[in-house]
Coordinates of C-alpha atoms in Angstrom, one line a residue:
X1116 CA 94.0 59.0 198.6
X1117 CA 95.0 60.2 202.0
X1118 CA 98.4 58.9 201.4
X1119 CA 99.2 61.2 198.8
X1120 CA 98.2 64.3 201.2
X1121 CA 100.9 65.8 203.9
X1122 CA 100.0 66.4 207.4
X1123 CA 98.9 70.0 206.8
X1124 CA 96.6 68.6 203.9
X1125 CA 94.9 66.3 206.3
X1126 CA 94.6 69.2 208.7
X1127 CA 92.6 71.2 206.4
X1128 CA 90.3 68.8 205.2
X1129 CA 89.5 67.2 209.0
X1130 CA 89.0 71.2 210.3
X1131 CA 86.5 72.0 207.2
X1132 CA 84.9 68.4 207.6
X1133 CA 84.2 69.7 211.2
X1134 CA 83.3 73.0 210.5
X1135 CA 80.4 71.8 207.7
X1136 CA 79.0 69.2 210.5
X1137 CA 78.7 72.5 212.6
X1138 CA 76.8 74.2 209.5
X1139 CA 75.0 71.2 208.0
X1140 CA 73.5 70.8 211.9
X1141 CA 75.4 67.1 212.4
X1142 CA 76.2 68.0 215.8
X1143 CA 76.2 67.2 219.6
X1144 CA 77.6 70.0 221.1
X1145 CA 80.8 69.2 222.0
X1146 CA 80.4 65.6 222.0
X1147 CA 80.9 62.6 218.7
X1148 CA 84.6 62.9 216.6
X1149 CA 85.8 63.1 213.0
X1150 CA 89.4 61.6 213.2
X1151 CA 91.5 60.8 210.4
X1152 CA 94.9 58.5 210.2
X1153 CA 98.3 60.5 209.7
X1154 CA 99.5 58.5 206.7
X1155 CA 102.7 56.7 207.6
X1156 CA 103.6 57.5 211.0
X1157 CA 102.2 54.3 212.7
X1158 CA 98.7 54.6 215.0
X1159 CA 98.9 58.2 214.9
X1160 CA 95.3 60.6 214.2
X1161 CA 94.4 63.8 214.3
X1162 CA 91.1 64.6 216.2
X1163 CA 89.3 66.9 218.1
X1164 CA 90.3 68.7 221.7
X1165 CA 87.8 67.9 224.0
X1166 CA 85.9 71.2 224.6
X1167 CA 85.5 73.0 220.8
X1168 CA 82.6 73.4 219.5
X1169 CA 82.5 72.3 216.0
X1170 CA 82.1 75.2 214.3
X1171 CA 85.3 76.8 216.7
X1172 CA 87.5 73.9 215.4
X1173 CA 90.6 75.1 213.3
X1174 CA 93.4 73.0 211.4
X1175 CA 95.8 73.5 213.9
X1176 CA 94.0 72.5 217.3
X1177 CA 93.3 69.3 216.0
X1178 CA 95.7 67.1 217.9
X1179 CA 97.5 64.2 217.1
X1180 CA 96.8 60.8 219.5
X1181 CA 97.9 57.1 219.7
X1182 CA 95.6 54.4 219.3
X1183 CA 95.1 54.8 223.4
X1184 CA 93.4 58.8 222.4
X1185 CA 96.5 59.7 224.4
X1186 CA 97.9 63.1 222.9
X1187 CA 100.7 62.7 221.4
X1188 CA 101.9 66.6 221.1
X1189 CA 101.7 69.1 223.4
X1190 CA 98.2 70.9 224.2
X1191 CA 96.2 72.9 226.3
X1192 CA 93.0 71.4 225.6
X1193 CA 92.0 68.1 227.4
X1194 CA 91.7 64.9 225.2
X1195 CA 88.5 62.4 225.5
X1196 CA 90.1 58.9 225.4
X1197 CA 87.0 57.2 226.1
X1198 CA 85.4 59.3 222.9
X1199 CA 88.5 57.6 220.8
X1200 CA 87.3 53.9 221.8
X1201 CA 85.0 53.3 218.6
X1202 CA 87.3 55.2 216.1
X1203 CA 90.7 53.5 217.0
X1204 CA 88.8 50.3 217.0
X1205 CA 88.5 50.3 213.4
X1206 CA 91.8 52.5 212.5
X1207 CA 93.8 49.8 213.7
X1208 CA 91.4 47.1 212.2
X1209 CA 90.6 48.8 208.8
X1210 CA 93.3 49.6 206.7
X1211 CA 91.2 51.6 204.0
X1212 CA 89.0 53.3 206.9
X1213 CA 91.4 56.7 207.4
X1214 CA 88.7 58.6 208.2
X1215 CA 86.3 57.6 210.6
X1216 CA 83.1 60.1 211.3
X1217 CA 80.7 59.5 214.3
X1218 CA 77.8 61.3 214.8
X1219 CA 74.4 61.7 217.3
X1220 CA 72.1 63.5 215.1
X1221 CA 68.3 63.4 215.9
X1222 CA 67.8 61.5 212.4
X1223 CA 70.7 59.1 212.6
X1224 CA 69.1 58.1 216.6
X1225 CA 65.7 57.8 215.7
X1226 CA 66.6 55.4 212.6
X1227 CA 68.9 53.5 215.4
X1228 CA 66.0 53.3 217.4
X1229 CA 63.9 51.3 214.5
X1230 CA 65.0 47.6 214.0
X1231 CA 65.2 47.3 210.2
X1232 CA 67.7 50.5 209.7
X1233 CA 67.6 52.2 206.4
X1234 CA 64.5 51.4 204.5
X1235 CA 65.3 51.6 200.4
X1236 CA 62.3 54.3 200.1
X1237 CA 63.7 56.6 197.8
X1238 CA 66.9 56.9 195.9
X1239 CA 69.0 58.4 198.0
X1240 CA 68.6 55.5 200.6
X1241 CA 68.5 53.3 198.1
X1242 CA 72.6 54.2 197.9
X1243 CA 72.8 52.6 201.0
X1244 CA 70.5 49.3 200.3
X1245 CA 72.2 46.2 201.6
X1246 CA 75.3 47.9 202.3
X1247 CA 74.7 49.3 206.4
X1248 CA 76.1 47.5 208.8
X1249 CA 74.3 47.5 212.5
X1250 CA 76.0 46.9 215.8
X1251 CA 73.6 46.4 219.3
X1252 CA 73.5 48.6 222.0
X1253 CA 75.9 48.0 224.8
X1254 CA 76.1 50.8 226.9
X1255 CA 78.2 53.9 226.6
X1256 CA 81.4 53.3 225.1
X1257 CA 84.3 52.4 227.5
X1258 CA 88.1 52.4 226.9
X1259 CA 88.1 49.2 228.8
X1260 CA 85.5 47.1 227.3
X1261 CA 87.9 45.8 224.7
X1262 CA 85.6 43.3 223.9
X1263 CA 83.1 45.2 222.6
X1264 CA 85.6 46.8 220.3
X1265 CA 86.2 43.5 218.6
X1266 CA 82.2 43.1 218.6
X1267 CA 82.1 46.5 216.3
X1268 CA 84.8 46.1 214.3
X1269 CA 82.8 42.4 213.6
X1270 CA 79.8 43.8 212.8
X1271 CA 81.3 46.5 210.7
X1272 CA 83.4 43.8 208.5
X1273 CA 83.9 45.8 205.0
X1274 CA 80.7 48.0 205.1
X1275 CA 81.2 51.7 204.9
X1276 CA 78.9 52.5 207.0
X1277 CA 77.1 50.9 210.5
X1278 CA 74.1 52.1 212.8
X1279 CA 75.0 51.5 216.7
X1280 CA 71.6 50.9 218.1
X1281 CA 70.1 53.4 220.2
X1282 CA 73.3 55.6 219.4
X1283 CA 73.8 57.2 216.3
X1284 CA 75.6 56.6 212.8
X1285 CA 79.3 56.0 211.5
X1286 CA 80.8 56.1 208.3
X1287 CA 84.3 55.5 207.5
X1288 CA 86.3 56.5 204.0
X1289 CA 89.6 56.1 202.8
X1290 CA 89.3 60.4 202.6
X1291 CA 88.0 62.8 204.3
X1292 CA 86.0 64.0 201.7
X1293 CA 84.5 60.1 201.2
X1294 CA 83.9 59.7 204.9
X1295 CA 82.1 62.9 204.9
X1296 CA 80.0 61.9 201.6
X1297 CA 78.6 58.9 203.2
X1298 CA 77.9 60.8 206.3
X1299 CA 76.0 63.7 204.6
X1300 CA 73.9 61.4 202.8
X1301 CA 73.9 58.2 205.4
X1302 CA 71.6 61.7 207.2
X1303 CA 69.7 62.7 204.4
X1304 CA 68.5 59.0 204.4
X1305 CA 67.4 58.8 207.6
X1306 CA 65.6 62.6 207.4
X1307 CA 63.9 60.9 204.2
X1308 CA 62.9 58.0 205.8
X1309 CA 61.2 59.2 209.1
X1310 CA 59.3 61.6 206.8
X1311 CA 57.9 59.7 204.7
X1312 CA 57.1 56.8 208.0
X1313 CA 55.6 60.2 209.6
X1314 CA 52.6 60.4 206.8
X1315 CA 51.3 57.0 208.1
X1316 CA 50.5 56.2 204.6
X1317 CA 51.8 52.4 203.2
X1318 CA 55.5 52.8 202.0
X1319 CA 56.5 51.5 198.8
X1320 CA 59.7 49.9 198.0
X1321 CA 60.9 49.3 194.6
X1322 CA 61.2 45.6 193.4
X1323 CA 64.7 43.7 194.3
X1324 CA 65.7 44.1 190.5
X1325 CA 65.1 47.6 190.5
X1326 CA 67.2 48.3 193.8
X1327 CA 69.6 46.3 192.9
X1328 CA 70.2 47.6 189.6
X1329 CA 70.5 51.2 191.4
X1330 CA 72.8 50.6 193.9
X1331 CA 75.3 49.4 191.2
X1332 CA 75.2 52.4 189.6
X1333 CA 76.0 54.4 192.7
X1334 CA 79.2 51.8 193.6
X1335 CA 80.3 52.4 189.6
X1336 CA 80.2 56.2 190.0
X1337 CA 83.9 57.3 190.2
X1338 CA 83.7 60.2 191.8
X1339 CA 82.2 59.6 195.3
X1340 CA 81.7 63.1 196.3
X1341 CA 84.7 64.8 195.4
X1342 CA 83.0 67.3 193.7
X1343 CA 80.9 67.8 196.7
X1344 CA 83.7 67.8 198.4
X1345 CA 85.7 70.7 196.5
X1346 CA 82.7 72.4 196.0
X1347 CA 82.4 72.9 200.4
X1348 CA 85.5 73.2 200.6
X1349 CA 85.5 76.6 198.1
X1350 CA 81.8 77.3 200.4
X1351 CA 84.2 77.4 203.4
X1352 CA 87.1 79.2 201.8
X1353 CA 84.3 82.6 201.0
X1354 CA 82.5 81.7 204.5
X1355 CA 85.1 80.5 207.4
X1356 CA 88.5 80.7 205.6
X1357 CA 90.0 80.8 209.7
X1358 CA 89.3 76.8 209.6
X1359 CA 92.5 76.5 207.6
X1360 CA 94.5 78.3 210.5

């Protein structure tokens, strides 16, 4: 749990989280953020300087911000409050969401452009059957519409994961490693699904026992991607060990 990892931990993990959405393609330039909850120091997050590319993002230019994405140590690199609206949103709302990842992948925006979100087609999406959220568009996210921060944290309720219409995806974890888990696949879903929709052939989805009965053993699997998660981590260590600087 994060609460059991120091600043430094959280560092590491957020910086390598960052770097693997630069290598796994889950980028938008400089744009979306991975933030994460500093464990016991009130509404404070590490996230992104506005600027980095993923893939330049290190453990110790992540800076720390308030609730307000206002920096809260000292920096060089500018701070994008307005990118901080959605994750602080469900920080302060969520206590087990610590880690919050948003992302505008060409995947995750065409399934936001479909009405019926993830389709249970195969069984990675099947993971995710029953159990996405889906928020509607609004316009690009503002620091002052405060009300449509209460509408998202709403439509979010306990899921782990949401589709913002005609946006993108999010999935929140009480790790970085779980955040990023959900994430990874949350994509894979959506790759899976508009390839099998591009064959123009009838789809065929498992019976409601069968789904249902698959989905439970996905929530009863302890692990939840920490394996994954040590296993990219040791990919980054031979590859990009600067991410820990």
């Amino acid at each position: 749990m994060t609460t059991h990892q120091t600043e430094q931990e959280l560092r590491e993990d957020l910086a390598a989280a960052y770097r693997l959405m630069a290598h796994f393609n889950m980028t938008d330039l400089i744009y979306t953020h991975l933030s994460v909850r500093i464990p016991n120091a009130g509404h404070r997050y590490l996230v992104n300087p506005y600027g980095l590319l993923f893939e330049e993002i290190t453990a110790s230019s992540l800076v720390i911000v308030d609730a307000d994405g206002i920096p809260q140590q000292k920096t060089s690199w500018a701070i994008n409050p307005a990118g901080f609206v959605i994750h602080s949103a469900i920080h302060a709302n969520r206590p087990d969401a610590a880690c919050v990842m948003h992302t505008h992948t060409v995947p995750g925006m065409v399934i936001a452009a479909q009405d019926k979100g993830i389709l249970p087609l195969n069984q990675i999406n099947i993971e995710f059957y029953g159990a996405v959220a889906f928020h509607a568009y609004e316009g690009i996210a503002a620091d002052d519409n405060l009300s449509e921060r209460e509408r998202l944290v709403r439509d979010l309720g306990s899921h782990n994961a949401i589709i913002l219409q005609n946006h993108g995806l999010l999935t929140v974890g009480c790790t970085v490693a779980q955040a990023f888990y959900r994430m990874y696949y949350l994509e894979q879903a959506c790759k899976i699904q508009i390839a099998a929709q591009s064959t123009g052939v009838p789809l065929h989805i498992p019976s409601e026992e069968k789904l249902l009965r698959t989905k439970n053993q996905f929530d009863t699997d302890p692990d939840q991607g920490q394996m994954i998660w040590k296993a990219l981590r040791r990919k980054l260590d031979r590859e990009q060990p600067d991410y820990k600087k």
